[in-house]
CSV table of C-alpha atoms in Angstrom, one decimal:
chain,number,residue,atom,x,y,z
Y,1,MET,CA,-45.0,-1.1,-16.1
Y,2,LEU,CA,-42.6,-2.5,-13.0
Y,3,LEU,CA,-41.9,-0.6,-10.4
Y,4,LEU,CA,-39.1,-2.5,-7.9
Y,5,THR,CA,-37.1,-1.7,-4.8
Y,6,ASN,CA,-33.6,-1.9,-3.5
Y,7,SER,CA,-35.1,-5.2,-1.5
Y,8,GLU,CA,-36.7,-7.0,-4.4
Y,9,VAL,CA,-34.1,-6.5,-6.9
Y,10,GLU,CA,-31.4,-8.3,-4.6
Y,11,GLN,CA,-33.8,-10.7,-4.0
Y,12,VAL,CA,-33.4,-11.5,-8.0
Y,13,LEU,CA,-29.9,-10.7,-8.3
Y,14,SER,CA,-27.7,-12.4,-6.4
Y,15,MET,CA,-23.5,-11.9,-7.5
Y,16,ALA,CA,-22.5,-15.2,-8.6
Y,17,ASP,CA,-25.8,-14.0,-11.5
Y,18,CYS,CA,-24.4,-11.0,-12.7
Y,19,VAL,CA,-21.1,-12.2,-13.2
Y,20,ASP,CA,-22.9,-14.8,-15.5
Y,21,VAL,CA,-24.8,-11.8,-17.2
Y,22,LEU,CA,-22.0,-9.5,-17.4
Y,23,ARG,CA,-20.1,-12.5,-19.6
Y,24,ARG,CA,-23.1,-13.1,-21.7
Y,25,PHE,CA,-22.8,-9.0,-22.4
Y,26,PHE,CA,-19.1,-9.2,-23.5
Y,27,GLU,CA,-19.2,-12.4,-25.8
Y,28,ALA,CA,-22.4,-9.7,-27.6
Y,29,GLU,CA,-20.3,-7.1,-27.4
Y,30,GLY,CA,-17.4,-8.7,-29.0
Y,31,ARG,CA,-19.8,-9.8,-32.0
Y,32,GLY,CA,-21.2,-6.2,-32.0
Y,33,GLN,CA,-24.3,-7.2,-30.9
Y,34,VAL,CA,-24.8,-3.9,-28.3
Y,35,LEU,CA,-24.3,-0.2,-28.2
Y,36,THR,CA,-23.5,2.3,-25.6
Y,37,ARG,CA,-23.7,6.1,-25.0
Y,38,GLN,CA,-20.7,7.7,-23.8
Y,39,ARG,CA,-21.5,8.6,-20.0
Y,40,THR,CA,-21.8,12.0,-18.8
Y,41,GLU,CA,-21.7,14.3,-15.5
Y,42,SER,CA,-22.8,18.0,-15.6
Y,43,TRP,CA,-21.6,19.8,-12.8
Y,44,LEU,CA,-23.8,23.3,-11.3
Y,45,PRO,CA,-22.9,25.7,-8.5
Y,46,HIS,CA,-24.1,25.2,-5.2
Y,47,HIS,CA,-24.7,28.2,-2.3
Y,48,ASP,CA,-22.5,26.0,0.4
Y,49,ALA,CA,-18.7,26.3,0.4
Y,50,ASP,CA,-16.5,23.3,-1.8
Y,51,THR,CA,-20.7,21.8,-2.9
Y,52,PHE,CA,-21.9,20.9,-6.3
Y,53,TYR,CA,-24.9,20.1,-7.8
Y,54,GLN,CA,-23.8,17.1,-10.3
Y,55,CYS,CA,-26.2,14.7,-13.3
Y,56,LYS,CA,-24.7,11.3,-14.0
Y,57,THR,CA,-26.3,10.1,-17.0
Y,58,MET,CA,-25.1,7.0,-18.8
Y,59,GLU,CA,-27.4,4.7,-21.3
Y,60,GLY,CA,-27.1,1.5,-23.5
Y,61,GLY,CA,-29.1,-1.1,-25.5
Y,62,VAL,CA,-29.2,-4.8,-25.7
Y,63,PRO,CA,-31.1,-6.6,-28.9
Y,64,TYR,CA,-30.8,-10.1,-27.4
Y,65,ILE,CA,-33.0,-9.6,-24.6
Y,66,GLY,CA,-34.8,-6.4,-26.3
Y,67,LYS,CA,-34.2,-3.8,-24.0
Y,68,TYR,CA,-32.8,-0.4,-23.9
Y,69,VAL,CA,-31.8,1.5,-20.3
Y,70,ILE,CA,-30.9,4.7,-18.8
Y,71,ARG,CA,-29.5,5.4,-16.0
Y,72,ILE,CA,-29.6,8.6,-14.0
Y,73,ASP,CA,-28.1,9.7,-10.7
Y,74,SER,CA,-28.9,13.0,-9.3
Y,75,ASN,CA,-26.8,14.5,-6.2
Y,76,VAL,CA,-25.1,16.8,-4.7
Y,77,THR,CA,-21.8,16.4,-4.2
Y,78,ARG,CA,-19.2,17.6,-1.4
Y,79,LYS,CA,-15.5,17.5,-1.5
Y,80,LYS,CA,-14.5,16.7,2.4
Y,81,GLN,CA,-11.2,16.1,4.0
Y,82,GLN,CA,-10.8,13.2,6.0
Y,83,GLY,CA,-7.2,13.1,8.0
Y,84,HIS,CA,-4.4,13.6,4.9
Y,85,SER,CA,-6.9,12.6,1.7
Y,86,SER,CA,-9.7,14.5,0.2
Y,87,ARG,CA,-13.0,12.3,-0.6
Y,88,LEU,CA,-16.4,13.8,-2.9
Y,89,GLU,CA,-19.7,12.2,-0.8
Y,90,HIS,CA,-22.9,12.6,-2.0
Y,91,VAL,CA,-25.1,14.8,0.1
Y,92,PRO,CA,-27.9,12.3,1.5
Y,93,PHE,CA,-31.7,14.0,1.1
Y,94,ALA,CA,-33.2,15.5,4.7
Y,95,ASN,CA,-35.0,11.8,5.2
Y,96,GLY,CA,-31.5,9.9,4.5
Y,97,SER,CA,-31.5,8.9,0.7
Y,98,TRP,CA,-29.9,9.4,-2.2
Y,99,MET,CA,-31.4,10.0,-5.6
Y,100,GLY,CA,-30.3,6.9,-8.3
Y,101,LEU,CA,-32.5,5.0,-11.0
Y,102,LEU,CA,-32.5,2.5,-14.0
Y,103,VAL,CA,-35.5,3.0,-16.8
Y,104,VAL,CA,-36.2,0.2,-18.7
Y,105,PHE,CA,-37.3,0.3,-22.4
Y,106,SER,CA,-38.4,-2.2,-24.2
Y,107,THR,CA,-36.6,-2.3,-28.1
Y,108,GLU,CA,-39.5,-3.9,-29.4
Y,109,THR,CA,-42.5,-1.2,-28.8
Y,110,GLY,CA,-40.9,1.8,-27.1
Y,111,GLU,CA,-42.7,1.0,-24.2
Y,112,LEU,CA,-41.7,1.9,-20.8
Y,113,LEU,CA,-41.2,-1.5,-19.1
Y,114,GLY,CA,-39.1,-0.7,-15.2
Y,115,TRP,CA,-38.5,1.0,-13.4
Y,116,MET,CA,-35.9,0.9,-10.2
Y,117,PRO,CA,-33.4,2.1,-7.5
Y,118,ASP,CA,-29.9,1.5,-8.6
Y,119,GLY,CA,-27.8,1.0,-5.6
Y,120,TYR,CA,-27.5,-2.5,-4.9
Y,121,LEU,CA,-27.1,-3.5,-8.4
Y,122,GLN,CA,-24.4,-0.8,-9.0
Y,123,ARG,CA,-23.0,-2.2,-5.8
Y,124,THR,CA,-23.0,-5.6,-7.7
Y,125,ARG,CA,-22.3,-5.2,-11.5
Y,126,VAL,CA,-19.1,-3.5,-10.1
Y,127,GLY,CA,-18.4,-6.8,-8.1
Y,128,ALA,CA,-18.6,-8.4,-10.9
Y,129,LEU,CA,-17.1,-6.8,-13.0
Y,130,TYR,CA,-14.1,-6.3,-11.5
Y,131,ALA,CA,-14.7,-10.9,-11.0
Y,132,VAL,CA,-14.5,-11.3,-14.1
Y,133,ALA,CA,-12.0,-8.9,-15.1
Y,134,ALA,CA,-10.2,-10.9,-12.1
Y,135,ASP,CA,-10.4,-13.9,-13.6
Y,136,TYR,CA,-8.5,-13.5,-17.0
Y,137,LEU,CA,-5.8,-11.7,-15.1
Y,138,ALA,CA,-5.0,-13.2,-11.3
Y,139,ARG,CA,-3.3,-15.9,-10.2
Y,140,ALA,CA,-5.6,-19.5,-10.5
Y,141,ASP,CA,-4.3,-20.0,-6.7
Y,142,CYS,CA,-4.9,-16.6,-5.6
Y,143,GLN,CA,-6.0,-16.2,-1.8
Y,144,ASP,CA,-5.5,-13.5,-0.1
Y,145,VAL,CA,-6.9,-10.3,-0.8
Y,146,GLY,CA,-5.6,-6.7,0.3
Y,147,LEU,CA,-8.8,-4.4,0.7
Y,148,ILE,CA,-8.0,-0.2,0.5
Y,149,GLY,CA,-11.4,0.7,1.4
Y,150,SER,CA,-14.3,-0.2,4.0
Y,151,GLY,CA,-17.3,1.6,2.5
Y,152,TRP,CA,-20.3,0.2,0.2
Y,153,GLN,CA,-18.4,-0.8,-3.0
Y,154,ALA,CA,-15.4,-2.8,-1.2
Y,155,GLY,CA,-17.7,-5.1,0.3
Y,156,GLY,CA,-18.8,-5.9,-3.4
Y,157,GLN,CA,-15.1,-6.3,-4.1
Y,158,ILE,CA,-15.0,-9.1,-1.9
Y,159,LEU,CA,-18.7,-11.0,-2.5
Y,160,GLY,CA,-17.0,-10.6,-6.7
Y,161,LEU,CA,-13.8,-11.7,-6.5
Y,162,LEU,CA,-15.2,-15.3,-3.9
Y,163,CYS,CA,-17.3,-16.0,-7.3
Y,164,VAL,CA,-14.0,-16.2,-9.6
Y,165,ARG,CA,-10.9,-17.3,-6.9
Y,166,ASN,CA,-10.9,-19.1,-3.2
Y,167,ILE,CA,-10.3,-16.6,-1.3
Y,168,LYS,CA,-9.8,-17.2,2.5
Y,169,ARG,CA,-8.2,-14.1,3.9
Y,170,VAL,CA,-8.7,-10.4,3.9
Y,171,ARG,CA,-6.6,-7.6,5.4
Y,172,VAL,CA,-8.3,-4.4,5.0
Y,173,TYR,CA,-7.1,-0.6,5.9
Y,174,SER,CA,-9.5,2.4,5.9
Y,175,SER,CA,-8.5,5.9,6.9
Y,176,ASN,CA,-11.4,5.5,9.1
Y,177,SER,CA,-10.3,3.5,11.8
Y,178,ASP,CA,-14.0,2.8,13.0
Y,179,ASN,CA,-15.1,2.0,9.3
Y,180,ARG,CA,-12.4,-0.4,9.0
Y,181,SER,CA,-12.9,-2.4,12.0
Y,182,ARG,CA,-16.5,-2.4,11.3
Y,183,PHE,CA,-16.0,-4.1,7.9
Y,184,ALA,CA,-13.7,-6.6,9.4
Y,185,ASN,CA,-16.3,-7.8,12.4
Y,186,GLU,CA,-19.6,-7.9,9.4
Y,187,LEU,CA,-18.0,-9.6,6.4
Y,188,PRO,CA,-16.5,-13.1,8.3
Y,189,ALA,CA,-20.1,-13.6,9.9
Y,190,ARG,CA,-22.0,-13.5,6.3
Y,191,LEU,CA,-18.7,-14.9,4.1
Y,192,GLY,CA,-16.8,-17.8,6.6
Y,193,ILE,CA,-13.9,-15.7,5.9
Y,194,GLU,CA,-10.5,-14.2,7.6
Y,195,VAL,CA,-10.8,-10.8,7.4
Y,196,LYS,CA,-8.3,-8.0,9.6
Y,197,PRO,CA,-8.4,-4.4,9.9
Y,198,VAL,CA,-4.5,-3.0,9.9
Y,199,ALA,CA,-4.2,0.0,10.5
Y,200,ASP,CA,-1.4,1.2,6.7
Y,201,SER,CA,-2.3,0.6,3.4
Y,202,ARG,CA,1.0,-0.9,3.2
Y,203,ASP,CA,0.8,-3.7,5.5
Y,204,ALA,CA,-2.7,-4.4,3.6
Y,205,ILE,CA,-1.3,-4.8,0.3
Y,206,ALA,CA,2.3,-6.7,1.2
Y,207,LYS,CA,2.1,-10.3,0.6
Y,208,ALA,CA,-1.6,-10.1,-1.3
Y,209,ASP,CA,-2.2,-12.2,-3.8
Y,210,ILE,CA,-5.0,-9.6,-5.4
Y,211,ILE,CA,-4.7,-5.5,-4.4
Y,212,ALA,CA,-8.2,-4.0,-4.3
Y,213,LEU,CA,-8.7,-0.4,-4.5
Y,214,ALA,CA,-12.3,1.0,-3.5
Y,215,THR,CA,-12.4,3.9,-1.7
Y,216,ASN,CA,-13.7,7.8,-3.0
Y,217,ALA,CA,-10.5,9.2,-2.5
Y,218,ASN,CA,-9.3,12.3,-4.6
Y,219,GLN,CA,-5.3,11.5,-4.7
Y,220,LYS,CA,-3.8,8.5,-4.8
Y,221,VAL,CA,-3.8,5.0,-1.9
Y,222,MET,CA,-0.9,3.9,-2.1
Y,223,GLU,CA,2.7,3.7,-3.9
Y,224,GLY,CA,2.7,2.3,-6.8
Y,225,ALA,CA,6.5,0.9,-5.8
Y,226,TRP,CA,5.0,-1.0,-3.4
Y,227,VAL,CA,3.4,-4.2,-5.8
Y,228,GLY,CA,5.7,-6.9,-6.4
Y,229,PRO,CA,6.1,-9.8,-8.5
Y,230,GLY,CA,2.8,-12.0,-9.7
Y,231,GLN,CA,0.1,-9.5,-7.7
Y,232,HIS,CA,-2.9,-8.6,-9.6
Y,233,VAL,CA,-4.1,-4.8,-9.1
Y,234,SER,CA,-7.6,-3.4,-9.2
Y,235,SER,CA,-9.1,0.3,-8.9
Y,236,VAL,CA,-12.3,1.3,-9.2
Y,237,ARG,CA,-11.8,5.2,-8.4
Y,238,PHE,CA,-9.8,7.0,-11.0
Y,239,LEU,CA,-7.9,9.4,-8.7
Y,240,GLU,CA,-7.4,6.3,-5.9
Y,241,LEU,CA,-5.4,4.5,-8.2
Y,242,ASP,CA,-0.8,5.5,-8.2
Y,243,PRO,CA,0.0,6.3,-12.5
Y,244,LEU,CA,3.7,4.8,-11.8
Y,245,LEU,CA,1.1,1.8,-12.1
Y,246,TYR,CA,0.7,1.9,-15.3
Y,247,GLU,CA,4.9,2.1,-16.3
Y,248,THR,CA,5.5,-1.2,-14.1
Y,249,CYS,CA,2.8,-3.2,-14.3
Y,250,ASP,CA,3.5,-6.2,-17.1
Y,251,ARG,CA,-0.5,-6.3,-18.2
Y,252,VAL,CA,-2.8,-3.0,-18.3
Y,253,VAL,CA,-5.8,-2.9,-19.0
Y,254,VAL,CA,-7.0,0.3,-21.1
Y,255,ASN,CA,-10.0,2.1,-22.5
Y,256,ARG,CA,-8.7,4.7,-24.9
Y,257,ALA,CA,-10.3,3.3,-28.0
Y,258,GLU,CA,-13.9,4.7,-26.5
Y,259,PRO,CA,-14.7,8.6,-25.5
Y,260,TRP,CA,-13.2,8.9,-21.6
Y,261,ILE,CA,-16.0,9.9,-19.7
Y,262,HIS,CA,-17.4,13.7,-20.7
Y,263,ASN,CA,-17.9,16.4,-18.5
Y,264,TYR,CA,-20.1,19.3,-19.0
Y,265,TYR,CA,-19.6,22.2,-16.1
Y,266,LEU,CA,-20.4,25.6,-15.6
Y,267,GLY,CA,-17.3,28.1,-15.4
Y,268,GLU,CA,-15.4,27.3,-12.0
Y,269,LEU,CA,-17.9,25.4,-10.5
Y,270,CYS,CA,-17.1,22.2,-10.7
Y,271,PRO,CA,-14.4,20.0,-8.4
Y,272,GLN,CA,-11.0,21.3,-9.4
Y,273,ASP,CA,-9.7,17.0,-9.5
Y,274,VAL,CA,-12.3,16.3,-11.9
Y,275,LYS,CA,-11.8,19.4,-13.9
Y,276,ASP,CA,-7.7,18.0,-14.4
Y,277,ALA,CA,-8.0,15.2,-14.1
Y,278,LYS,CA,-6.5,13.0,-17.1
Y,279,LEU,CA,-5.5,9.4,-17.9
Y,280,PRO,CA,-2.1,8.7,-17.6
Y,281,ALA,CA,0.1,8.3,-20.7
Y,282,PHE,CA,-0.5,5.0,-22.5
Y,283,PRO,CA,1.7,2.5,-21.5
Y,284,ALA,CA,2.8,0.7,-24.8
Y,285,GLY,CA,4.0,-2.8,-24.5
Y,286,ARG,CA,1.9,-3.9,-22.2
Y,287,ALA,CA,-1.8,-2.6,-22.8
Y,288,VAL,CA,-4.9,-4.4,-24.3
Y,289,GLU,CA,-7.6,-1.9,-25.1
Y,290,ALA,CA,-10.6,-2.9,-23.3
Y,291,ARG,CA,-12.4,-4.4,-26.1
Y,292,GLU,CA,-9.8,-6.9,-26.8
Y,293,PHE,CA,-9.8,-7.8,-23.2
Y,294,PHE,CA,-13.3,-8.5,-22.8
Y,295,ALA,CA,-13.5,-10.6,-25.9
Y,296,GLY,CA,-10.7,-13.1,-24.5
Y,297,ARG,CA,-7.3,-12.1,-25.9
Y,298,LEU,CA,-5.3,-11.1,-22.6
Y,299,LYS,CA,-5.2,-13.1,-20.1
Y,300,ARG,CA,-2.1,-13.7,-17.4
Y,301,VAL,CA,0.7,-16.0,-18.6
Y,302,GLU,CA,3.6,-16.3,-16.0
Y,303,ALA,CA,2.7,-16.6,-12.3
Y,304,SER,CA,5.7,-13.4,-11.2
Y,305,GLU,CA,3.5,-10.8,-14.2
Y,306,ILE,CA,1.6,-7.8,-12.5
Y,307,THR,CA,-1.5,-7.1,-14.0
Y,308,LEU,CA,-3.6,-4.0,-13.8
Y,309,PHE,CA,-7.0,-3.5,-13.9
Y,310,PRO,CA,-7.7,-0.1,-13.4
Y,311,ASN,CA,-11.3,1.9,-13.8
Y,312,GLU,CA,-10.7,3.4,-17.1
Y,313,ALA,CA,-11.3,0.1,-18.4
Y,314,SER,CA,-14.4,-0.5,-16.3
Y,315,ASN,CA,-16.5,2.6,-17.9
Y,316,TYR,CA,-15.6,0.0,-21.0
Y,317,GLN,CA,-19.1,0.3,-22.6
Y,318,LEU,CA,-20.7,0.9,-19.1
Y,319,GLY,CA,-23.9,1.8,-20.6
Y,320,GLY,CA,-25.0,-1.6,-21.9
Y,321,GLN,CA,-23.4,-3.2,-19.4
Y,322,PHE,CA,-26.4,-1.5,-17.3
Y,323,ALA,CA,-28.8,-2.6,-20.0
Y,324,ALA,CA,-27.7,-6.5,-19.4
Y,325,VAL,CA,-28.2,-6.4,-15.5
Y,326,ALA,CA,-31.4,-4.4,-15.3
Y,327,GLY,CA,-32.9,-6.4,-17.9
Y,328,PHE,CA,-31.9,-9.8,-16.0
Y,329,VAL,CA,-33.9,-8.4,-13.4
Y,330,LEU,CA,-36.5,-7.2,-14.5
Y,331,ASP,CA,-37.2,-10.4,-15.8
Y,332,ARG,CA,-36.6,-12.2,-13.6
Y,333,ALA,CA,-39.0,-9.7,-11.3
Y,334,ARG,CA,-41.7,-10.5,-12.9
Y,335,GLU,CA,-40.9,-14.2,-13.1
Y,336,LYS,CA,-41.0,-13.9,-9.4
Y,337,GLY,CA,-44.3,-11.9,-9.3
Y,338,LEU,CA,-42.1,-9.5,-7.9
Y,339,GLY,CA,-42.6,-5.1,-7.5
Y,340,ARG,CA,-45.6,-3.6,-7.8
Y,341,GLU,CA,-47.1,-2.6,-11.7
Y,342,LEU,CA,-48.3,0.5,-12.0
Y,343,PRO,CA,-50.9,1.4,-14.8
Y,344,ALA,CA,-48.7,1.8,-18.9
Y,345,ASP,CA,-51.2,5.1,-19.5
Y,346,TRP,CA,-49.4,6.9,-17.0
Y,347,PHE,CA,-46.3,6.8,-18.7
Y,348,SER,CA,-47.7,7.3,-22.1
Y,349,GLN,CA,-49.2,10.1,-24.2
Y,350,THR,CA,-51.9,10.7,-26.8
Y,351,LEU,CA,-50.5,13.6,-28.1
Y,352,LEU,CA,-47.5,12.3,-30.5
Y,353,PRO,CA,-44.3,14.7,-29.7
């Protein structure tokens, strides 16, 4: 059984690699050759106010690489007010770390093949997925990005877009001025593009070719009326997006064929925002199901179209996405001699369950 660290995952998984892995995955999915189990979240009480225990799981199997993967995140989650908005944040352990892991099984033998943390892989998978979507929906000449959010996932969005478009400029807004300034200082040094912090969300998206929302906000972070012809909009979190965009965009990718995230909670002991969350009304005439979209059956037609790839679409075949990427990482790590091999009998038993 191979044990990997985030650093070792990073050594074998570039953003470009991940884009290629997901393209192959969706090709196989279109042929009915992958399996995903619905994402579930369980919520339990906590002794601190506005704080909850959350366990999130998802899983999937990818026969073409012989892997089945389960992702498990175990968190204490706290609702935090920041200015006029509220956010959900994961509370770190005493040593400043968090719990999120991927376990990889062989579909040939049933054995446990590998264990890895999900941090770097998750950021890269999200960035690559939204890059694949932008490649279908954003104009070919896109160069300017309006980014709302300056955290871990926000950087991944830019790295992904650079794989599919010639991005030259980014305007970034975050409700935390220190964070947006830090983001604007760090990213250009690594990527060689212009990144400018702005003090207003509307300034960030004005005249942008691509509008990327990547926050942990519990309410909309921009107004749908601000979006104009030719722009492509993406959102990594359900509640940050103005539902008006479902009505005003020319093309919207949805995921109504699969069940919505299933939340289990004990009594009222779950964030009210989570319990009350409902998908916007189906945008008839403008929507395409994610399964059709990833099969390549929807692309931008006119330069003036407004297109939308919301969070609900990103959840399509989510467990299978993780299986494809984690399986790739494990195989590549073995090829490069990375990781720590642990005895297989530590993870098996002589009693038949």
